[in-house]
Amino acid sequence: MDIKALSEQYGKYAIERRRYYHAHPELPEQEIETCAQIKEDLLDIGITDIRTMSNCHGLVATIHGGRPGKTVALRTDIDALPVKEDTGLPFASKNENIMHACGHDAHIAILLGAAKMLFDCRDQLKGNVRLVVQPSEELATGAKAMISEGALDGVDAIYGSHVMGALDAPYYGISSGPLMAGAAIFNIRVIGYAAHGSEPHRGKDAITVSAAIINALQQCVSRMNDPRSPLVLTIGTIHGGSRFNIIPNEVKMEGTVRTFEAGTAVEEIMRRIVENTAAAFGTTAEFHFEMITPPVIHDSEKMVLLAKNAAEKLYGKQSVCDMQPLMGSEDFAYYLQKVPGVFGIIGINDVAKGYIYSNHHEKFDFEESAVVRGCAIMAQFAVDYLESET
Ligand code: NI
């Protein structure tokens, strides 16, 4: 099976599909057309074992290999973002204020290209390939929904990848440990007591108390967290008050935490600071904290090696680099809680060619050879995993 040659043969196909999906983005939980079109594309390839999900706009499809063996899953996400595209591309989004600004259009194309190659050589495959087409990655709900409906049933290992502006083209980034942080959302509500702005002693000022809480929370990161384990604590919104001369009785804030730690240590420290700081000033505070994505941590050395070797086999040793951990999150983490797997990073940053915008930017774009590389590495990983002994 010459995957490199097949990727060159089908590269054009994958790029053409990327352009189609780029022009037709849909938001999380609304990927109805996207999912239906992917089903059509899979049928066109010749893949008929397709099961659409009932609890989300996702599907699973299986390529049955000609020889008995294991089952390897290949995953794509398919959702886009509420971003107004400003790339000027001829195949720019036709859907107003929606854009594939995270490159999930490339991921769909990579999966389809890999599927086409693997379907071509299905008779030689030692086992099966499960294609996992997942919606709602941006909400971190898609992977859970897919798993709950049996997307991983019978699967022995999983592979996924992401095009990323954080890595230079044409590197393939692979991490042998932590890759992407776990993400939490938190909400804080400070409850004070309203008064006239000229009589602070008769009220309990929710704004000054909030300021104290915000400052104190930074000590979670600077003084309480082990500096060898990165932690981000960001307050993204704050709302309070209605008029210049009224002491406000309520402030609401929300934010995010990024961490590679499991457990509830950060949550407990934050709760203590929020509740006790509020109490110190005679107010109360409500605190709600929810971990929405676990961290992506590679704990299977074998999977990491297989992905690394697949890329090296195709593009040489110099094409692969060690990926530093990213504080962004990925709900691929949920699959890794079920089966061994690996998540590769496809570098797309290229200053000389003007591809300098990070994921989620309205000008986000990349050289499409990244799609072809992504297909080839994905297909090579699948073949090599199925041929591997254990
Ligand atoms: Ni993404």
Coordinates of C-alpha atoms and ligand atoms in Angstrom, one line a residue:
M1 CA 0.0 0.0 0.0
D2 CA 1.8 3.1 -1.2
I3 CA 0.0 5.8 0.8
K4 CA 2.2 8.6 -0.4
A5 CA 1.3 7.8 -4.0
L6 CA -2.3 7.5 -3.2
S7 CA -2.3 10.8 -1.4
E8 CA -0.8 12.4 -4.5
Q9 CA -3.5 10.8 -6.6
Y10 CA -6.3 11.9 -4.3
G11 CA -4.9 15.2 -3.1
K12 CA -6.9 17.2 -5.6
Y13 CA -10.1 15.4 -4.5
A14 CA -9.4 16.3 -0.8
I15 CA -8.7 19.9 -1.6
E16 CA -11.8 20.2 -3.7
R17 CA -13.9 18.8 -0.8
R18 CA -12.2 21.2 1.6
R19 CA -13.3 24.1 -0.5
Y20 CA -16.9 22.8 -0.7
Y21 CA -17.1 22.5 3.1
H22 CA -15.4 25.8 3.6
A23 CA -18.1 27.5 1.6
H24 CA -20.9 25.8 3.5
P25 CA -20.1 26.1 7.2
E26 CA -22.7 25.4 10.0
L27 CA -22.6 26.2 13.7
P28 CA -22.4 23.6 16.4
E29 CA -25.6 21.6 16.9
Q30 CA -26.8 22.8 13.4
E31 CA -24.6 20.7 11.2
I32 CA -27.5 19.0 9.3
E33 CA -26.4 19.8 5.8
T34 CA -22.7 19.1 6.6
C35 CA -23.5 15.7 8.0
A36 CA -25.8 14.8 5.1
Q37 CA -23.2 15.9 2.5
I38 CA -20.5 13.8 4.3
K39 CA -22.8 10.8 4.1
E40 CA -23.2 11.5 0.3
D41 CA -19.4 11.8 -0.1
L42 CA -18.9 8.5 1.7
L43 CA -21.5 6.8 -0.4
D44 CA -19.7 8.2 -3.5
I45 CA -16.5 6.7 -2.3
G46 CA -18.3 3.4 -2.1
I47 CA -18.6 3.1 1.7
T48 CA -22.1 1.8 2.6
D49 CA -21.8 0.8 6.2
I50 CA -22.9 4.2 7.6
R51 CA -24.9 4.9 10.8
T52 CA -26.2 8.4 11.5
M53 CA -26.6 9.4 15.1
S54 CA -29.9 10.2 16.6
N55 CA -28.7 12.4 19.4
C56 CA -26.5 14.7 17.3
H57 CA -25.7 15.6 13.7
G58 CA -22.9 13.0 13.5
L59 CA -22.3 9.6 11.9
V60 CA -20.0 6.6 12.0
A61 CA -19.0 4.6 8.9
T62 CA -16.9 1.5 8.6
I63 CA -14.5 0.4 6.0
H64 CA -14.3 -3.4 6.2
G65 CA -10.8 -4.7 5.6
G66 CA -10.1 -7.8 3.6
R67 CA -8.2 -9.5 6.4
P68 CA -9.3 -10.1 10.0
G69 CA -7.8 -7.7 12.6
K70 CA -8.5 -4.8 14.9
T71 CA -10.6 -1.7 14.4
V72 CA -9.0 1.7 14.3
A73 CA -11.1 4.9 14.5
L74 CA -10.3 8.1 12.5
R75 CA -12.0 11.2 13.7
T76 CA -13.0 14.5 12.2
D77 CA -14.9 17.4 13.7
I78 CA -17.3 19.2 11.4
D79 CA -18.6 22.4 13.1
A80 CA -17.8 26.0 12.3
L81 CA -17.8 29.3 14.3
P82 CA -19.9 32.5 14.5
V83 CA -17.2 34.5 12.7
K84 CA -17.7 36.8 9.8
E85 CA -15.2 35.6 7.2
D86 CA -12.6 38.1 5.8
T87 CA -10.3 36.0 3.8
G88 CA -11.4 37.1 0.3
L89 CA -11.1 33.5 -0.9
P90 CA -13.1 32.5 -4.0
F91 CA -14.7 29.7 -1.9
A92 CA -15.4 31.9 1.1
S93 CA -18.4 31.1 3.3
K94 CA -21.8 31.5 1.7
N95 CA -23.4 31.5 5.1
E96 CA -23.4 34.9 6.7
N97 CA -21.5 35.3 9.9
I98 CA -20.5 31.7 10.0
M99 CA -17.0 30.5 9.1
H100 CA -14.8 27.5 9.2
A101 CA -12.3 29.6 11.1
C102 CA -10.9 26.6 13.1
G103 CA -10.0 24.5 10.0
H104 CA -12.6 21.8 10.6
D105 CA -13.3 22.0 6.9
A106 CA -9.8 20.7 6.4
H107 CA -10.4 18.0 8.9
I108 CA -13.5 16.8 7.0
A109 CA -11.4 16.8 3.8
I110 CA -8.6 14.9 5.5
L111 CA -11.0 12.2 6.7
L112 CA -12.6 11.9 3.3
G113 CA -9.2 11.8 1.5
A114 CA -7.9 9.1 3.9
A115 CA -11.2 7.2 3.6
K116 CA -10.9 7.2 -0.2
M117 CA -7.3 5.9 0.0
L118 CA -8.1 3.2 2.6
F119 CA -11.2 2.1 0.7
D120 CA -9.0 1.7 -2.4
C121 CA -6.8 -0.7 -0.6
R122 CA -9.5 -2.3 1.7
D123 CA -8.7 -5.8 0.5
Q124 CA -5.2 -5.5 2.0
L125 CA -6.3 -4.0 5.3
K126 CA -5.7 -6.1 8.3
G127 CA -8.9 -5.1 10.1
N128 CA -11.5 -2.4 9.9
V129 CA -11.4 1.4 9.8
R130 CA -14.2 3.3 11.7
L131 CA -14.8 6.8 10.5
V132 CA -16.0 9.0 13.3
V133 CA -17.7 12.2 12.0
Q134 CA -18.3 14.4 15.0
P135 CA -20.3 17.6 15.4
S136 CA -20.2 20.3 18.1
E137 CA -16.5 20.2 19.0
E138 CA -16.6 23.9 19.7
L139 CA -19.2 23.3 22.4
A140 CA -17.2 20.3 23.7
T141 CA -20.4 18.2 23.6
G142 CA -20.0 16.3 20.3
A143 CA -17.5 13.7 21.4
K144 CA -19.6 12.8 24.5
A145 CA -22.7 12.5 22.3
M146 CA -20.9 10.3 19.8
I147 CA -19.5 8.0 22.5
S148 CA -22.9 7.7 24.2
E149 CA -24.3 6.4 21.0
G150 CA -21.7 3.7 20.5
A151 CA -19.3 5.5 18.1
L152 CA -16.3 3.7 19.8
D153 CA -18.0 0.2 20.2
G154 CA -15.6 -2.4 18.9
V155 CA -12.8 0.3 18.4
D156 CA -9.3 -0.6 19.6
A157 CA -7.6 2.8 19.1
I158 CA -8.3 6.3 17.7
Y159 CA -6.5 8.9 15.7
G160 CA -7.3 12.5 15.1
S161 CA -5.5 15.6 14.0
H162 CA -5.9 19.4 13.9
V163 CA -4.5 22.1 11.5
M164 CA -3.0 24.7 13.8
G165 CA -1.6 28.2 13.3
A166 CA 0.5 27.7 16.5
L167 CA 2.8 25.4 14.5
D168 CA 4.9 26.3 11.4
A169 CA 4.3 24.5 8.1
P170 CA 5.1 21.9 7.1
Y171 CA 5.8 20.4 10.5
Y172 CA 3.8 17.6 12.0
G173 CA 3.8 18.2 15.7
I174 CA 3.5 15.3 18.1
S175 CA 3.6 15.3 21.9
S176 CA 4.5 12.3 24.0
G177 CA 2.7 13.7 27.1
P178 CA 0.3 16.5 27.7
L179 CA -0.9 18.1 24.5
M180 CA -4.0 20.2 25.2
A181 CA -5.3 21.6 28.4
G182 CA -8.5 20.7 30.1
A183 CA -11.1 23.5 30.1
A184 CA -13.5 24.7 32.8
I185 CA -16.2 27.4 32.7
F186 CA -16.9 29.3 35.9
N187 CA -19.6 31.8 37.0
I188 CA -19.4 34.2 40.0
R189 CA -22.3 36.2 41.3
V190 CA -21.6 38.7 44.1
I191 CA -24.6 39.8 46.0
G192 CA -24.4 43.1 47.9
Y193 CA -26.9 45.7 49.0
A194 CA -27.9 48.7 47.0
A195 CA -27.6 52.3 48.3
H196 CA -27.3 55.8 47.1
G197 CA -23.8 56.5 45.6
S198 CA -23.3 59.2 48.2
E199 CA -23.9 56.8 51.1
P200 CA -21.6 53.8 50.7
H201 CA -21.8 53.0 54.4
R202 CA -25.5 52.2 54.0
G203 CA -24.9 49.6 51.2
K204 CA -22.7 46.7 50.4
D205 CA -20.8 47.5 47.1
A206 CA -20.8 44.5 44.8
I207 CA -18.3 46.2 42.5
T208 CA -15.5 46.9 45.0
V209 CA -16.0 43.4 46.4
S210 CA -15.7 42.0 42.8
A211 CA -12.5 43.9 42.3
A212 CA -11.1 42.3 45.5
I213 CA -12.2 38.8 44.3
I214 CA -10.6 39.3 40.8
N215 CA -7.3 40.4 42.3
A216 CA -7.3 37.6 44.9
L217 CA -8.1 35.0 42.3
Q218 CA -4.8 35.8 40.5
Q219 CA -3.0 34.3 43.5
C220 CA -4.4 30.9 42.4
V221 CA -2.0 31.1 39.5
S222 CA 0.9 33.0 41.0
R223 CA 1.1 31.7 44.6
M224 CA -0.9 28.5 45.0
N225 CA -0.4 26.6 41.7
D226 CA 2.7 24.5 41.2
P227 CA 4.5 26.6 38.6
R228 CA 5.7 23.4 36.9
S229 CA 2.2 22.7 35.8
P230 CA 0.7 25.5 33.7
L231 CA -2.6 27.1 34.8
V232 CA -4.6 29.9 33.1
L233 CA -7.4 31.7 34.9
T234 CA -9.2 34.3 32.8
I235 CA -12.3 36.3 33.7
G236 CA -13.9 37.1 30.4
T237 CA -17.0 39.0 31.3
I238 CA -18.1 41.3 34.2
H239 CA -21.5 42.9 34.5
G240 CA -22.8 45.1 37.3
G241 CA -24.4 48.4 38.1
S242 CA -27.0 50.5 36.4
R243 CA -26.2 54.2 37.1
F244 CA -23.2 56.3 38.2
N245 CA -24.7 57.2 41.6
I246 CA -26.1 53.9 42.7
I247 CA -24.1 51.4 44.7
P248 CA -24.8 48.2 42.8
N249 CA -26.3 45.2 44.7
E250 CA -25.1 42.6 42.2
V251 CA -22.1 41.8 39.9
K252 CA -21.9 38.8 37.6
M253 CA -18.7 37.4 36.1
E254 CA -17.8 34.4 34.0
G255 CA -14.5 33.0 33.0
T256 CA -12.4 30.0 32.1
V257 CA -9.7 27.9 33.6
R258 CA -7.2 25.9 31.6
T259 CA -5.2 23.1 33.4
F260 CA -3.5 19.8 32.8
E261 CA -4.4 18.6 36.3
A262 CA -7.1 16.2 37.1
G263 CA -9.3 16.6 40.2
T264 CA -10.9 19.6 41.8
A265 CA -7.9 21.4 43.5
V266 CA -8.3 24.6 41.4
E267 CA -12.1 24.6 41.9
E268 CA -11.7 24.3 45.7
I269 CA -9.1 27.1 46.0
M270 CA -11.3 29.4 43.8
R271 CA -14.4 28.7 45.8
R272 CA -12.6 29.5 49.0
I273 CA -11.3 32.8 47.7
V274 CA -14.6 33.8 46.1
E275 CA -16.8 33.0 49.1
N276 CA -14.5 34.2 51.8
T277 CA -13.5 37.4 50.1
A278 CA -17.2 38.2 49.7
A279 CA -17.8 37.3 53.3
A280 CA -14.9 39.5 54.5
F281 CA -16.8 42.5 53.2
G282 CA -20.2 41.5 54.4
T283 CA -21.5 40.3 51.1
T284 CA -22.2 36.8 49.7
A285 CA -21.0 35.2 46.5
E286 CA -22.3 32.3 44.5
F287 CA -19.7 30.2 42.6
H288 CA -20.3 27.7 39.9
F289 CA -17.5 25.7 38.3
E290 CA -17.8 23.1 35.6
M291 CA -15.0 21.2 33.9
I292 CA -16.2 21.0 30.2
T293 CA -13.2 19.2 28.7
P294 CA -10.6 17.0 30.2
P295 CA -7.0 17.5 29.0
V296 CA -5.6 15.7 26.0
I297 CA -2.8 13.7 27.4
H298 CA -1.0 11.0 25.4
D299 CA -0.4 8.1 27.8
S300 CA 0.1 5.4 25.1
E301 CA 3.7 5.5 23.9
K302 CA 2.9 3.1 21.2
M303 CA 0.2 5.4 19.6
V304 CA 2.6 8.4 19.7
L305 CA 5.3 6.3 18.0
L306 CA 3.0 5.0 15.3
A307 CA 1.9 8.6 14.4
K308 CA 5.4 9.9 14.5
N309 CA 6.7 7.0 12.3
A310 CA 3.8 7.4 9.9
A311 CA 4.8 11.0 9.3
E312 CA 8.5 10.3 9.1
K313 CA 7.9 7.4 6.6
L314 CA 6.0 9.8 4.4
Y315 CA 7.9 13.1 4.7
G316 CA 11.2 12.3 6.5
K317 CA 12.5 12.8 10.0
Q318 CA 12.8 16.6 9.6
S319 CA 9.0 16.9 9.0
V320 CA 8.2 15.9 12.6
C321 CA 8.7 18.0 15.7
D322 CA 8.0 17.8 19.4
M323 CA 4.8 19.7 20.1
Q324 CA 4.8 21.9 23.2
P325 CA 1.5 21.7 25.2
L326 CA -1.2 24.1 24.2
M327 CA -3.6 25.8 26.6
G328 CA -6.5 25.4 24.2
S329 CA -8.8 22.4 24.6
E330 CA -10.2 19.6 22.4
D331 CA -13.0 17.3 23.2
F332 CA -11.0 14.5 21.5
A333 CA -9.9 14.0 25.1
Y334 CA -13.1 12.1 25.8
Y335 CA -12.2 9.5 23.2
L336 CA -8.8 9.1 24.9
Q337 CA -10.6 8.3 28.2
K338 CA -12.1 5.2 26.4
V339 CA -9.4 3.9 24.1
P340 CA -5.7 4.5 23.4
G341 CA -5.1 7.1 20.8
V342 CA -3.1 10.0 19.5
F343 CA -3.9 13.5 18.3
G344 CA -1.4 15.1 15.8
I345 CA -0.9 18.7 15.0
I346 CA -0.6 19.8 11.4
G347 CA 1.5 22.9 11.2
I348 CA 0.2 25.6 8.9
N349 CA 1.8 28.9 10.0
D350 CA 3.8 30.3 7.1
V351 CA 4.9 33.9 7.4
A352 CA 6.6 34.0 3.9
K353 CA 3.3 33.0 2.3
G354 CA 1.1 35.2 4.4
Y355 CA -0.6 32.4 6.4
I356 CA -0.1 34.1 9.7
Y357 CA -3.6 34.2 11.3
S358 CA -4.4 31.9 14.2
N359 CA -7.3 29.6 14.5
H360 CA -10.6 31.4 15.1
H361 CA -9.4 34.6 13.3
E362 CA -11.6 36.0 10.5
K363 CA -8.6 35.8 8.1
F364 CA -7.6 32.2 9.1
D365 CA -6.3 30.3 6.1
F366 CA -3.5 27.9 5.2
E367 CA -1.8 26.4 2.2
E368 CA -3.9 23.4 1.1
S369 CA -1.0 21.0 0.8
A370 CA -1.6 20.7 4.6
V371 CA -4.8 18.8 3.7
V372 CA -2.9 16.4 1.6
R373 CA -0.3 15.8 4.3
G374 CA -3.1 15.3 6.8
C375 CA -4.8 12.7 4.7
A376 CA -1.6 10.8 4.1
I377 CA -0.5 10.7 7.7
M378 CA -4.0 9.7 8.8
A379 CA -4.2 6.8 6.3
Q380 CA -0.6 5.7 7.0
F381 CA -1.4 5.6 10.8
A382 CA -4.5 3.5 10.2
V383 CA -2.6 1.0 8.0
D384 CA 0.4 0.8 10.4
Y385 CA -1.8 0.5 13.5
L386 CA -3.7 -2.4 12.0
E387 CA -0.5 -4.1 11.0
S388 CA 1.0 -3.6 14.4
E389 CA 1.3 -6.6 16.7
T390 CA -0.5 -5.6 19.9
Ligands
NI1 NI -10.8 23.2 16.3

